[in-house]
Amino acid sequence: MASEEKEEEEGKEALGDGAEVALEATNAPPSKHLVAKSKLIGKEIDPPPADENASSPEEEEVDEDGSSDEESTATGGYQALMSLINMDSGSSNKRRKIDRTHDKEDSVNATNSLTTETEVDDIGDAEDKEEEGEAEIEPLDGDDKSEDGADDDPFEQHFANPNPDILSERLEAMSKNSYRLQKVKCPIRGNVIMSSPNIKEDLAPPLSRKYAGPKQLKLKPKLMESALAIQGSFDCLSRGLAPIIFNYQDLLYCDRTPDNAQSLRFLYCLHALNHVFKTRDRVIKNTAKLSKTEEMADDVECRDQGFTRPKVLILLPTRESCVKVADTIVSLCNPEQQENRKRFMDSFHEEEITPSSDKPPDFNELFDGNSDDMFRIGLKFTRKTIKYFSQFYTSDIILASPLGLQLAIGTDDTKPIDADFLSSIELLIVDQCDALHQQNWEHIESIFTHLNQQPKAAHGCDFSRVRTWSLDGHAKHLRQTLLFTAFPFPELNALASTTSNVSGRVKCTPDYAGVLTSTSSTRTPQLFTRYVSPSQASDPDARFAFFTAATLPSLLRHSSALRGILIFVSSSLDFPRVRNYFASAAPTKHVSFGVIDEYAAPRAVARARSHFASGRHAVLLYTERAHHFRRLRIRGVRTVVWYALPQNPLFYRELGACVGLGVEEGTVGGVRALFSRYDKLRLERVVGGERARGMVEGEMDTFKFL
């Protein structure tokens, strides 16, 4: 021991003040010891064998088998000190690095400097550490023979290595609002319109490209294997949509049904995972490349990241729909471990109730299971694991409802706005837009305004690796947006028009035949009346004036027939106006009426239905959102008055089928509907596309159908 102390003193004299740092490191954990050595000599030193899987300083330092080698820790410091004495200490100004074994995964904080432990998502574990059960230096796929470097890979062309000249031309054309519109023929039924920046030479992949199945896609090998096992070949719809989705074009698909929901979910989950895995593998490989030699690190520039880690955002209406997406993701990536899976299922899943035979399929799909619309969850991927409830700033994919995400972002009134985790979203998917429209569409619009903005804080970002187009503020022009809905509506069309993808956007709408022939088993007269509206902004006022001056007086003219009148009000803004008119206006002071809206308690709903069926209430005011959430079959209906046609054409058929239920024969009054030229989208879904054009543009203003 005396000789050892003497050697240590000689080492101090040889190295000067820096030796004290090295001596202190002898009792420190292995990784800290290596850091101290690298500070001293500025050279790479192979770590002791017992610590070759050591995590980054922000992670727990656990060996691969979960054990620690105290003997190696105790003696490693002395051996390192002796090696320092025999090594050249003149390179202390060189960059500090820690060389790790390349057959292990690098830690998340080393490979993706966008992640910090100080960022805490309010839905994640409050003390969630960035600890991995395994390192992250090996690609997630486990196969270096990936498609990442292929020249014809859409990922390379659109995100990883876009042609700067073509990108500049497209951005310039978009800034001038110069687009090329063309009608495309593809296997999708209906009309397919593609809009792309108008440049001299458009190299965008044509939609005519044939994809018979996953085998023709540029997928990671692991995903390819899983996709082929699940769906070896595409159906007609998937063959039409795959060229759009996998070539990173924006999509507005307006024919989503319960029958094709799983096919759409499979496509966008496969695309999202492929994008995440290719992005993460690129980051991991570049990190390994930069860590090999200092010369390469000084000369090589790797632009492979955004400002923050989350790359995919999926907006969904209910927790049960979130479970379906998560299950699809799991089936595609086949992880060996699923961290927090039980907690996820307990919080998001309820045992499915047997579908009600008297409810339509779209209602059963949306509201079976857990129909809570307030949720948000982050998913994080490693080579063998999926982690649920990861913090947003450490997540790869975020699944959320508009309400849940808006609460996480915050408002000026509740908490400071923090939307930096949305700054690098590269793939946005909004499923069941028609259902989200019945919740609160303003949340969707607010979320879109926060996407791809410059972050307010660095969040540990390594700006030397941020993509150039992201630094230039063009991230929103390369983001892909996928919107799926059962039918289009003005708010959705306006939102889709705000997206500006350099690869263009595609809108798919079906040809509507109408639902007039299936409203009732009897030949119920259906009268459509067009009113004049000077502008879209003044349309609500024009509708209310026509209703109170023409439609309602004709119904109240015969007091003996004043019974069984169901008035359907589509807009939640129009409903209070109509209700207040019935409550206080002189022409309706003698009219008894009931109300069923989305906020009515079950007992109030039952009472209103009973009074209307018995004739105690002559009029029943009914909102579209109430019917969306309840799908009631109302008895005692003799006349249906559509104050405005419904967004969902199924509602017209369902309420039309209620005419005559529980009433005497010969007392049915029929159906009356009001519309203006601004209701063309609603009208064509009810009467059909060809009829709608004639009714909106024709000279007549009254149309009767049987």
XYZ file of C-alpha atoms in Angstrom:
706
model
C 0.000 0.000 0.000
C 2.880 2.367 0.713
C 4.276 1.789 -2.769
C 0.868 2.430 -4.289
C 0.512 5.730 -2.384
C 3.984 6.713 -3.546
C 3.090 5.995 -7.173
C -0.086 8.051 -6.791
C 1.914 11.027 -5.437
C 4.345 10.719 -8.356
C 1.386 10.650 -10.706
C 0.093 13.900 -9.217
C 3.409 15.598 -9.721
C 3.640 14.341 -13.309
C 0.140 15.427 -14.325
C -0.226 18.567 -12.238
C -3.631 19.794 -11.028
C -5.518 17.559 -13.451
C -4.485 14.464 -11.513
C -6.852 15.375 -8.719
C -9.744 14.978 -11.133
C -8.547 11.539 -12.140
C -8.022 10.465 -8.529
C -11.533 11.565 -7.614
C -12.827 9.548 -10.517
C -11.380 6.324 -9.092
C -14.261 6.097 -6.613
C -16.901 7.303 -9.086
C -19.180 5.068 -11.168
C -17.581 3.698 -14.334
C -19.188 6.130 -16.785
C -18.205 9.163 -14.703
C -14.689 7.765 -14.494
C -14.525 7.615 -18.277
C -15.789 11.176 -18.535
C -13.083 12.367 -16.170
C -10.415 10.597 -18.227
C -11.708 12.009 -21.472
C -11.621 15.487 -20.013
C -8.020 14.976 -19.029
C -6.526 13.564 -22.195
C -9.177 14.274 -24.839
C -8.783 10.787 -26.320
C -11.026 7.775 -26.639
C -10.481 5.119 -23.996
C -12.179 1.762 -24.205
C -14.411 1.301 -21.180
C -13.871 -1.618 -18.810
C -15.596 -4.809 -19.972
C -18.093 -4.776 -17.120
C -19.478 -1.437 -18.289
C -19.618 -1.765 -22.041
C -23.395 -1.193 -21.972
C -23.228 1.866 -19.741
C -25.994 4.387 -20.443
C -25.622 8.104 -20.908
C -25.187 10.306 -17.798
C -28.932 10.981 -17.738
C -29.804 7.266 -17.642
C -29.442 4.585 -15.032
C -26.188 2.729 -15.387
C -27.100 -0.933 -15.473
C -25.216 -3.796 -17.063
C -26.899 -5.844 -19.774
C -27.679 -8.607 -17.291
C -28.836 -6.111 -14.646
C -25.853 -6.721 -12.310
C -22.883 -4.552 -11.349
C -19.227 -5.484 -11.022
C -18.005 -3.802 -7.851
C -14.543 -5.302 -8.136
C -14.048 -3.869 -11.615
C -15.308 -0.504 -10.409
C -12.906 -0.444 -7.491
C -9.789 -1.369 -9.437
C -10.651 0.344 -12.714
C -9.745 3.795 -11.367
C -6.246 2.805 -10.322
C -5.567 1.055 -13.632
C -6.824 4.085 -15.506
C -4.547 6.391 -13.488
C -1.520 4.273 -14.315
C -2.441 4.351 -18.004
C -2.749 8.147 -17.839
C 0.840 8.433 -16.635
C 2.090 6.553 -19.703
C -0.096 8.422 -22.229
C 0.378 11.744 -23.916
C -1.673 14.423 -22.201
C -1.072 17.107 -24.827
C -4.434 16.674 -26.566
C -6.624 17.911 -23.706
C -8.398 20.416 -25.957
C -9.851 17.759 -28.234
C -13.565 16.975 -28.208
C -14.763 14.597 -25.492
C -16.276 11.353 -26.694
C -17.134 7.960 -25.294
C -16.762 5.059 -27.655
C -19.420 2.443 -27.194
C -19.642 -1.075 -28.493
C -21.355 -0.826 -31.865
C -23.380 -4.008 -31.573
C -25.531 -2.328 -28.911
C -28.084 0.436 -29.270
C -26.995 3.942 -28.342
C -28.906 5.689 -25.606
C -31.772 7.939 -26.641
C -30.161 11.043 -25.227
C -26.904 10.341 -27.149
C -28.594 9.551 -30.450
C -31.335 12.123 -30.286
C -30.310 15.262 -28.490
C -33.879 16.507 -28.806
C -34.843 14.652 -25.634
C -34.498 16.103 -22.140
C -35.587 14.741 -18.814
C -36.644 18.163 -17.615
C -39.592 18.157 -20.005
C -42.516 16.484 -18.259
C -45.747 15.696 -20.042
C -48.765 15.972 -17.775
C -50.050 12.562 -18.857
C -46.732 10.733 -18.514
C -45.105 9.430 -15.413
C -44.065 12.442 -13.377
C -40.724 10.822 -12.629
C -40.308 9.059 -15.954
C -36.604 8.562 -16.604
C -35.104 7.985 -19.999
C -33.978 4.515 -19.098
C -33.803 1.816 -21.695
C -33.617 -1.873 -20.998
C -31.204 -2.005 -23.893
C -28.855 0.367 -25.656
C -29.772 2.043 -28.940
C -26.835 1.911 -31.313
C -28.201 -0.861 -33.499
C -30.929 0.124 -35.964
C -34.454 -0.626 -34.813
C -34.832 -3.008 -37.692
C -31.757 -4.972 -36.791
C -30.884 -5.114 -40.480
C -28.379 -2.783 -42.105
C -29.596 -3.786 -45.541
C -32.446 -1.305 -45.461
C -33.957 0.771 -48.210
C -32.851 4.077 -46.705
C -30.307 4.877 -49.356
C -32.398 3.949 -52.410
C -32.733 6.762 -54.930
C -36.364 5.855 -55.639
C -37.352 5.718 -51.982
C -40.026 8.400 -51.327
C -38.589 8.894 -47.838
C -35.263 9.903 -49.372
C -36.822 12.087 -52.041
C -39.233 13.908 -49.742
C -37.546 14.114 -46.312
C -34.033 12.764 -46.018
C -32.428 14.139 -49.170
C -34.803 16.234 -51.313
C -33.443 17.756 -54.493
C -32.687 21.377 -53.470
C -33.442 22.796 -56.933
C -36.807 21.083 -57.245
C -37.675 21.933 -53.640
C -36.873 25.590 -54.266
C -39.009 25.658 -57.425
C -41.976 24.109 -55.674
C -41.720 26.459 -52.728
C -41.604 29.410 -55.081
C -44.667 28.174 -56.991
C -46.570 27.688 -53.729
C -45.650 31.179 -52.569
C -47.241 32.491 -55.778
C -50.298 30.273 -55.254
C -49.564 28.570 -58.566
C -51.001 25.056 -58.594
C -51.788 22.496 -61.250
C -55.147 20.689 -60.965
C -55.789 17.390 -62.676
C -58.351 14.641 -62.471
C -56.725 11.289 -61.876
C -57.948 7.828 -62.776
C -57.282 5.241 -60.093
C -59.031 2.257 -58.444
C -60.773 4.548 -55.924
C -64.457 5.020 -56.691
C -65.664 8.568 -57.246
C -63.677 11.660 -58.169
C -59.942 11.967 -57.494
C -58.500 15.460 -57.906
C -54.762 16.104 -57.494
C -53.319 19.545 -56.830
C -49.561 20.069 -57.070
C -47.177 23.044 -57.350
C -47.024 24.216 -60.935
C -43.380 23.872 -61.964
C -41.756 23.216 -65.331
C -40.645 19.696 -64.519
C -42.741 17.914 -61.959
C -40.936 14.826 -60.702
C -43.662 13.808 -58.261
C -44.432 10.075 -58.466
C -47.552 9.493 -60.587
C -50.672 8.132 -58.944
C -50.877 5.542 -61.687
C -48.074 3.574 -59.999
C -49.347 0.099 -59.189
C -49.062 -1.347 -55.696
C -50.540 -4.830 -55.627
C -49.437 -5.326 -52.022
C -46.877 -4.378 -49.371
C -44.141 -6.099 -51.370
C -43.992 -3.182 -53.831
C -43.545 -0.600 -51.046
C -40.204 0.706 -49.760
C -40.584 -0.743 -46.266
C -38.104 -1.688 -43.563
C -37.489 -5.448 -43.736
C -39.102 -6.131 -40.374
C -42.232 -4.203 -41.349
C -42.320 -5.902 -44.720
C -42.416 -9.303 -43.075
C -45.228 -8.326 -40.702
C -47.261 -6.526 -43.373
C -47.119 -9.496 -45.733
C -48.228 -11.810 -42.933
C -51.236 -9.603 -42.144
C -52.230 -8.547 -45.659
C -50.378 -10.209 -48.485
C -52.188 -8.233 -51.177
C -54.105 -4.969 -51.212
C -57.803 -4.634 -51.842
C -59.094 -2.179 -54.442
C -59.195 0.751 -52.014
C -55.674 0.134 -50.691
C -54.290 -0.139 -54.225
C -55.703 3.299 -54.947
C -54.571 5.006 -51.737
C -51.135 3.410 -51.271
C -49.429 5.473 -54.036
C -50.749 8.667 -52.430
C -49.916 7.832 -48.829
C -46.487 6.248 -49.327
C -45.352 8.974 -51.745
C -45.929 11.586 -49.026
C -48.762 13.486 -50.688
C -51.508 15.074 -48.621
C -54.816 13.217 -48.720
C -58.428 14.110 -48.014
C -60.426 10.885 -48.287
C -64.182 11.449 -47.995
C -65.631 7.937 -48.110
C -64.618 6.330 -44.833
C -67.070 3.654 -43.658
C -67.088 1.005 -40.914
C -66.378 -1.560 -43.630
C -63.160 0.017 -44.903
C -62.003 1.465 -41.554
C -59.547 -1.343 -40.819
C -57.979 -1.162 -44.286
C -57.384 2.569 -43.863
C -56.023 2.044 -40.354
C -53.621 -0.639 -41.586
C -52.317 1.636 -44.340
C -51.625 4.716 -42.248
C -50.183 2.754 -39.308
C -47.824 0.920 -41.673
C -46.781 4.222 -43.220
C -46.290 5.892 -39.825
C -44.126 3.065 -38.476
C -42.068 2.940 -41.654
C -41.416 6.676 -41.384
C -40.490 6.496 -37.696
C -38.174 3.519 -38.131
C -36.373 5.011 -41.119
C -35.930 8.320 -39.316
C -34.627 6.719 -36.122
C -32.302 4.348 -37.980
C -30.876 7.258 -39.933
C -30.186 9.141 -36.690
C -28.609 6.078 -35.054
C -26.374 5.284 -38.027
C -25.216 8.883 -38.334
C -24.471 9.011 -34.620
C -22.327 5.907 -34.947
C -20.610 7.410 -37.989
C -19.805 10.616 -36.118
C -18.418 8.703 -33.146
C -15.947 6.515 -35.098
C -13.108 8.989 -35.569
C -12.619 12.614 -34.779
C -11.567 13.322 -38.339
C -14.886 12.105 -39.717
C -16.812 13.936 -37.039
C -15.126 17.185 -38.032
C -15.687 16.719 -41.753
C -19.072 14.975 -42.012
C -22.304 16.948 -41.684
C -25.400 14.924 -40.796
C -28.720 16.732 -41.175
C -31.176 14.088 -40.028
C -33.382 15.548 -37.292
C -35.999 18.099 -36.414
C -36.150 20.341 -33.375
C -37.908 17.749 -31.200
C -38.325 13.994 -31.315
C -42.084 13.424 -31.999
C -42.555 12.800 -35.708
C -46.117 11.437 -36.019
C -49.348 12.844 -34.592
C -52.583 10.841 -34.872
C -55.839 12.534 -33.813
C -58.723 10.204 -32.943
C -62.239 10.653 -31.496
C -62.352 8.107 -28.637
C -60.124 6.020 -26.396
C -61.403 2.836 -28.006
C -60.308 4.068 -31.428
C -56.904 4.747 -29.859
C -56.750 1.120 -28.703
C -57.509 -0.059 -32.250
C -54.661 2.032 -33.640
C -52.260 0.837 -30.923
C -53.200 -2.797 -31.596
C -52.552 -2.299 -35.311
C -49.148 -0.793 -34.534
C -48.277 -3.706 -32.243
C -49.312 -6.257 -34.864
C -47.009 -4.593 -37.399
C -43.855 -4.124 -35.326
C -44.159 -7.248 -33.119
C -42.239 -5.938 -30.099
C -40.712 -8.346 -27.616
C -41.812 -6.129 -24.728
C -44.619 -3.626 -24.197
C -43.913 -1.350 -21.281
C -47.002 -0.028 -19.441
C -49.308 -2.108 -21.665
C -51.548 -3.160 -18.781
C -51.896 0.415 -17.616
C -52.810 1.407 -21.162
C -55.502 -1.251 -21.501
C -56.955 -0.480 -18.074
C -57.186 3.218 -18.913
C -58.311 3.027 -22.539
C -60.142 -0.213 -23.154
C -63.513 -1.504 -22.028
C -64.951 -4.856 -22.874
C -66.885 -4.464 -26.090
C -70.611 -4.428 -25.698
C -72.660 -6.522 -28.080
C -73.632 -4.188 -30.932
C -77.180 -2.967 -30.642
C -79.383 -4.250 -33.427
C -81.394 -1.011 -33.545
C -78.309 1.199 -33.944
C -76.511 1.754 -37.285
C -73.034 0.300 -37.852
C -71.266 3.671 -37.735
C -72.741 4.356 -34.291
C -71.664 0.955 -32.972
C -68.152 1.439 -34.344
C -67.754 4.856 -32.733
C -69.352 4.315 -29.329
C -68.684 0.661 -28.505
C -66.100 0.264 -25.756
C -64.558 3.305 -24.076
C -66.034 6.374 -25.802
C -64.228 8.952 -23.643
C -63.015 11.805 -25.849
C -60.367 13.231 -23.488
C -57.047 11.418 -23.827
C -53.467 11.746 -25.010
C -50.601 9.279 -24.938
C -47.051 9.066 -26.269
C -45.496 5.951 -27.808
C -41.747 5.424 -27.819
C -39.964 2.741 -29.844
C -36.688 0.979 -29.185
C -35.280 -2.061 -30.947
C -37.343 -4.540 -28.938
C -39.799 -2.459 -26.930
C -42.817 -0.199 -27.216
C -43.242 2.135 -24.288
C -46.691 3.562 -23.581
C -47.177 6.843 -21.688
C -43.771 8.178 -22.639
C -43.311 11.895 -22.213
C -44.159 13.862 -25.323
C -40.624 15.164 -25.797
C -39.285 11.587 -25.753
C -42.048 10.033 -27.884
C -41.992 8.995 -31.520
C -45.773 8.872 -32.038
C -48.455 10.841 -30.199
C -52.042 9.544 -30.109
C -54.589 12.038 -28.821
C -58.067 13.450 -29.065
C -58.350 17.125 -30.022
C -59.639 17.987 -26.554
C -56.887 16.062 -24.764
C -54.123 17.557 -26.880
C -55.503 21.068 -26.554
C -55.483 20.744 -22.761
C -51.883 19.515 -22.910
C -50.876 22.491 -25.050
C -52.640 24.870 -22.690
C -54.108 28.311 -23.177
C -53.213 31.732 -21.929
C -56.007 31.456 -19.356
C -55.156 28.024 -17.924
C -51.389 27.624 -18.238
C -48.571 28.863 -20.456
C -48.801 27.464 -23.958
C -46.265 24.719 -24.629
C -46.565 23.331 -28.142
C -42.882 22.862 -28.914
C -43.353 19.094 -29.069
C -45.393 19.712 -32.254
C -42.600 21.675 -33.935
C -41.201 18.694 -35.864
C -44.328 16.720 -36.732
C -43.702 15.230 -40.172
C -46.805 13.068 -40.503
C -50.238 14.199 -39.310
C -53.154 11.752 -39.420
C -56.729 12.741 -38.521
C -59.129 9.799 -38.555
C -62.947 10.040 -38.400
C -63.063 13.778 -39.031
C -66.866 13.606 -39.188
C -66.976 12.374 -35.580
C -64.455 15.009 -34.461
C -66.646 17.684 -36.064
C -69.418 16.750 -33.634
C -67.089 17.314 -30.664
C -65.421 20.716 -30.986
C -63.878 21.593 -34.300
C -62.156 24.645 -32.861
C -59.701 22.354 -31.083
C -58.643 20.898 -34.453
C -58.122 24.359 -35.913
C -56.125 25.430 -32.861
C -53.856 22.367 -33.070
C -53.150 23.053 -36.741
C -51.958 26.554 -35.894
C -49.385 25.127 -33.444
C -47.885 22.611 -35.875
C -44.359 23.116 -37.235
C -43.728 26.411 -35.487
C -40.260 27.447 -34.384
C -39.848 26.171 -30.794
C -39.605 28.651 -27.961
C -36.888 26.644 -26.180
C -34.032 24.458 -27.369
C -35.108 21.326 -25.419
C -31.576 19.948 -25.783
C -31.644 20.193 -29.571
C -28.407 19.652 -31.495
C -28.878 22.327 -34.140
C -25.919 21.054 -36.128
C -28.047 18.033 -37.056
C -31.366 19.778 -37.746
C -32.435 19.554 -41.371
C -31.813 22.707 -43.367
C -35.391 23.054 -44.583
C -36.556 22.849 -40.983
C -34.173 25.611 -39.926
C -35.463 27.698 -42.835
C -39.035 27.411 -41.550
C -40.289 25.103 -44.332
C -41.261 22.147 -42.131
C -44.964 22.778 -42.726
C -44.360 22.500 -46.481
C -42.878 19.002 -46.132
C -45.321 17.695 -43.528
C -47.763 15.119 -44.846
C -51.395 15.440 -43.730
C -53.854 12.532 -44.046
C -57.536 13.283 -43.389
C -60.180 10.545 -43.342
C -63.893 11.313 -43.095
C -67.227 9.764 -43.971
C -68.242 12.916 -45.845
C -66.775 16.359 -46.551
C -67.991 19.542 -44.874
C -66.996 23.191 -45.299
C -64.830 23.388 -42.186
C -62.857 20.330 -43.269
C -62.411 21.631 -46.810
C -61.160 24.942 -45.437
C -58.715 23.144 -43.146
C -57.427 20.912 -45.945
C -56.849 23.952 -48.143
C -54.445 25.383 -45.548
C -52.018 22.471 -45.955
C -49.174 23.185 -48.382
C -47.249 20.018 -49.141
C -44.542 20.360 -51.796
C -45.550 16.908 -53.092
C -49.115 18.091 -53.632
C -52.462 16.982 -52.232
C -55.207 14.642 -53.389
C -58.933 14.819 -52.647
C -61.110 11.733 -53.072
C -64.900 12.171 -53.014
C -67.506 9.560 -53.950
C -70.438 10.060 -56.286
C -73.544 10.421 -54.123
C -76.786 8.759 -55.227
C -78.829 10.287 -52.412
C -81.001 8.779 -49.695
C -84.433 9.982 -50.788
C -85.654 6.537 -51.805
C -84.942 5.004 -48.395
C -86.531 7.464 -45.983
C -89.717 5.591 -45.201
C -91.700 2.514 -46.138
C -94.584 4.782 -47.160
C -94.603 7.315 -49.971
C -93.975 10.363 -47.817
C -93.973 13.691 -49.666
C -90.676 15.515 -49.317
C -90.674 19.249 -50.059
C -87.408 21.160 -50.526
C -87.539 24.953 -50.521
C -84.657 27.187 -51.552
C -84.314 30.595 -49.945
C -82.184 33.497 -51.112
C -79.004 34.145 -49.176
C -76.827 37.126 -50.196
C -73.602 35.761 -48.690
C -72.284 32.867 -46.663
C -71.673 35.131 -43.667
C -75.312 36.267 -43.630
C -76.733 32.811 -44.406
C -77.812 32.064 -40.778
C -79.799 35.320 -40.654
C -81.413 34.653 -44.023
C -82.360 31.130 -42.943
C -83.924 32.296 -39.690
C -85.860 35.071 -41.439
C -87.274 32.649 -44.036
C -88.155 30.071 -41.384
C -90.062 32.528 -39.179
C -91.720 34.364 -42.085
C -92.672 31.496 -44.412
C -92.138 27.977 -43.095
C -93.396 28.233 -39.529
C -96.588 30.230 -40.290
C -97.633 27.584 -42.825
C -97.281 24.926 -40.108
C -99.184 26.946 -37.516
C -101.976 27.999 -39.878
C -104.112 24.961 -39.092
C -104.254 24.572 -35.332
C -106.052 21.226 -35.629
C -103.014 19.777 -37.373
C -100.551 21.298 -34.916
C -99.169 18.076 -33.554
C -96.195 15.783 -34.113
C -93.878 18.420 -35.638
C -90.192 17.516 -35.287
C -87.871 20.437 -36.082
C -84.283 19.365 -36.709
C -81.674 22.087 -36.108
C -78.201 21.233 -37.361
C -76.071 24.054 -35.969
C -75.511 24.465 -32.241
C -75.406 28.233 -32.875
C -78.815 28.280 -34.596
C -80.477 26.136 -31.950
C -80.634 28.749 -29.113
C -82.065 31.242 -31.564
C -84.888 28.931 -32.626
C -85.573 27.792 -29.049
C -85.784 31.367 -27.781
C -88.178 32.246 -30.587
C -90.562 29.457 -29.574
C -90.268 30.507 -25.941
C -90.899 34.247 -26.325
C -92.247 35.184 -29.764
C -95.906 36.123 -30.083
C -96.736 33.760 -33.022
C -95.660 30.743 -30.960
C -96.981 31.706 -27.534
C -99.774 29.127 -27.782
C -97.450 26.335 -29.037
C -96.232 23.764 -26.524
C -92.796 22.431 -27.347
C -90.058 20.207 -25.962
C -86.306 20.239 -26.393
C -83.709 17.497 -26.852
C -80.139 18.694 -27.232
C -76.749 17.132 -26.567
C -76.669 18.486 -22.996
C -80.060 17.117 -21.928
C -80.012 14.582 -19.079
C -81.405 11.107 -19.805
C -84.476 11.775 -17.670
C -85.153 15.035 -19.507
C -84.810 13.229 -22.827
C -87.235 10.495 -21.781
C -89.748 13.086 -20.555
C -89.552 15.112 -23.782
C -90.029 11.994 -25.917
C -92.994 10.854 -23.855
C -94.725 14.247 -23.992
C -94.173 14.485 -27.734
C -95.475 10.976 -28.448
C -98.594 11.580 -26.351
C -99.332 14.928 -27.979
C -98.743 17.006 -24.875
C -95.983 18.792 -26.781
C -96.921 19.735 -30.322
C -93.364 20.555 -31.362
C -90.050 18.907 -30.540
C -86.770 20.756 -31.178
C -83.988 18.275 -31.877
C -80.291 18.980 -32.538
C -77.897 17.148 -34.837
C -75.359 16.578 -32.082
C -78.087 15.026 -29.897
C -78.923 12.592 -32.677
C -75.224 11.896 -33.282
C -74.695 10.844 -29.661
C -78.051 9.067 -29.107
C -79.569 7.951 -32.450
C -83.086 8.059 -31.039
C -86.124 6.580 -32.769
C -88.787 9.114 -31.942
C -92.442 8.107 -31.983
C -95.334 10.410 -32.746
C -93.652 12.177 -35.670
C -96.052 13.385 -38.351
C -93.951 16.087 -39.950
C -90.182 16.543 -40.047
C -88.924 20.074 -40.651
C -85.248 20.319 -41.575
C -84.267 23.799 -40.440
C -80.996 22.865 -42.117
C -80.111 19.601 -43.801
C -77.869 17.346 -41.699
C -74.161 16.954 -42.358
C -74.538 13.197 -42.111
C -76.935 11.921 -44.790
C -77.729 8.885 -42.642
C -79.561 11.195 -40.246
C -81.979 12.202 -42.991
C -82.786 8.565 -43.653
C -83.104 7.649 -39.972
C -85.419 10.520 -39.019
C -87.360 10.115 -42.238
C -88.047 6.540 -41.151
C -89.599 7.905 -37.936
C -92.403 9.628 -39.841
C -95.639 7.807 -39.062
C -94.353 5.825 -36.053
C -97.110 5.655 -33.444
C -99.563 7.885 -35.313
C -102.862 7.225 -37.025
C -102.915 6.564 -40.741
C -103.761 9.545 -42.884
C -102.293 12.071 -40.453
C -98.762 12.138 -41.855
C -97.678 15.569 -43.007
C -94.397 14.629 -44.707
C -90.952 16.214 -44.807
C -89.959 19.842 -45.358
C -86.407 21.038 -45.849
C -84.804 24.461 -46.230
C -81.624 25.013 -48.211
C -79.596 27.718 -49.911
C -76.870 27.680 -52.519
C -74.342 27.370 -49.712
C -75.797 23.972 -48.706
C -74.705 22.184 -51.862
C -72.494 19.660 -50.062
C -75.304 18.642 -47.702
C -77.879 18.663 -50.464
C -76.003 16.375 -52.845
C -75.599 13.734 -50.135
C -79.379 13.706 -49.614
C -80.815 14.073 -53.135
C -77.786 13.026 -55.205
C -75.127 14.987 -57.054
C -76.975 15.554 -60.330
C -80.216 16.664 -58.661
C -78.337 18.965 -56.291
C -76.733 20.905 -59.118
C -80.113 21.528 -60.731
C -81.754 22.520 -57.440
C -79.019 25.000 -56.531
C -78.535 26.568 -59.954
C -82.051 26.245 -61.422
C -84.731 28.914 -61.644
C -87.308 27.072 -59.513
C -87.112 27.359 -55.750
C -89.482 24.543 -54.715
C -88.881 20.844 -55.368
C -91.122 17.961 -54.366
C -90.186 14.283 -54.184
C -92.231 11.216 -53.300
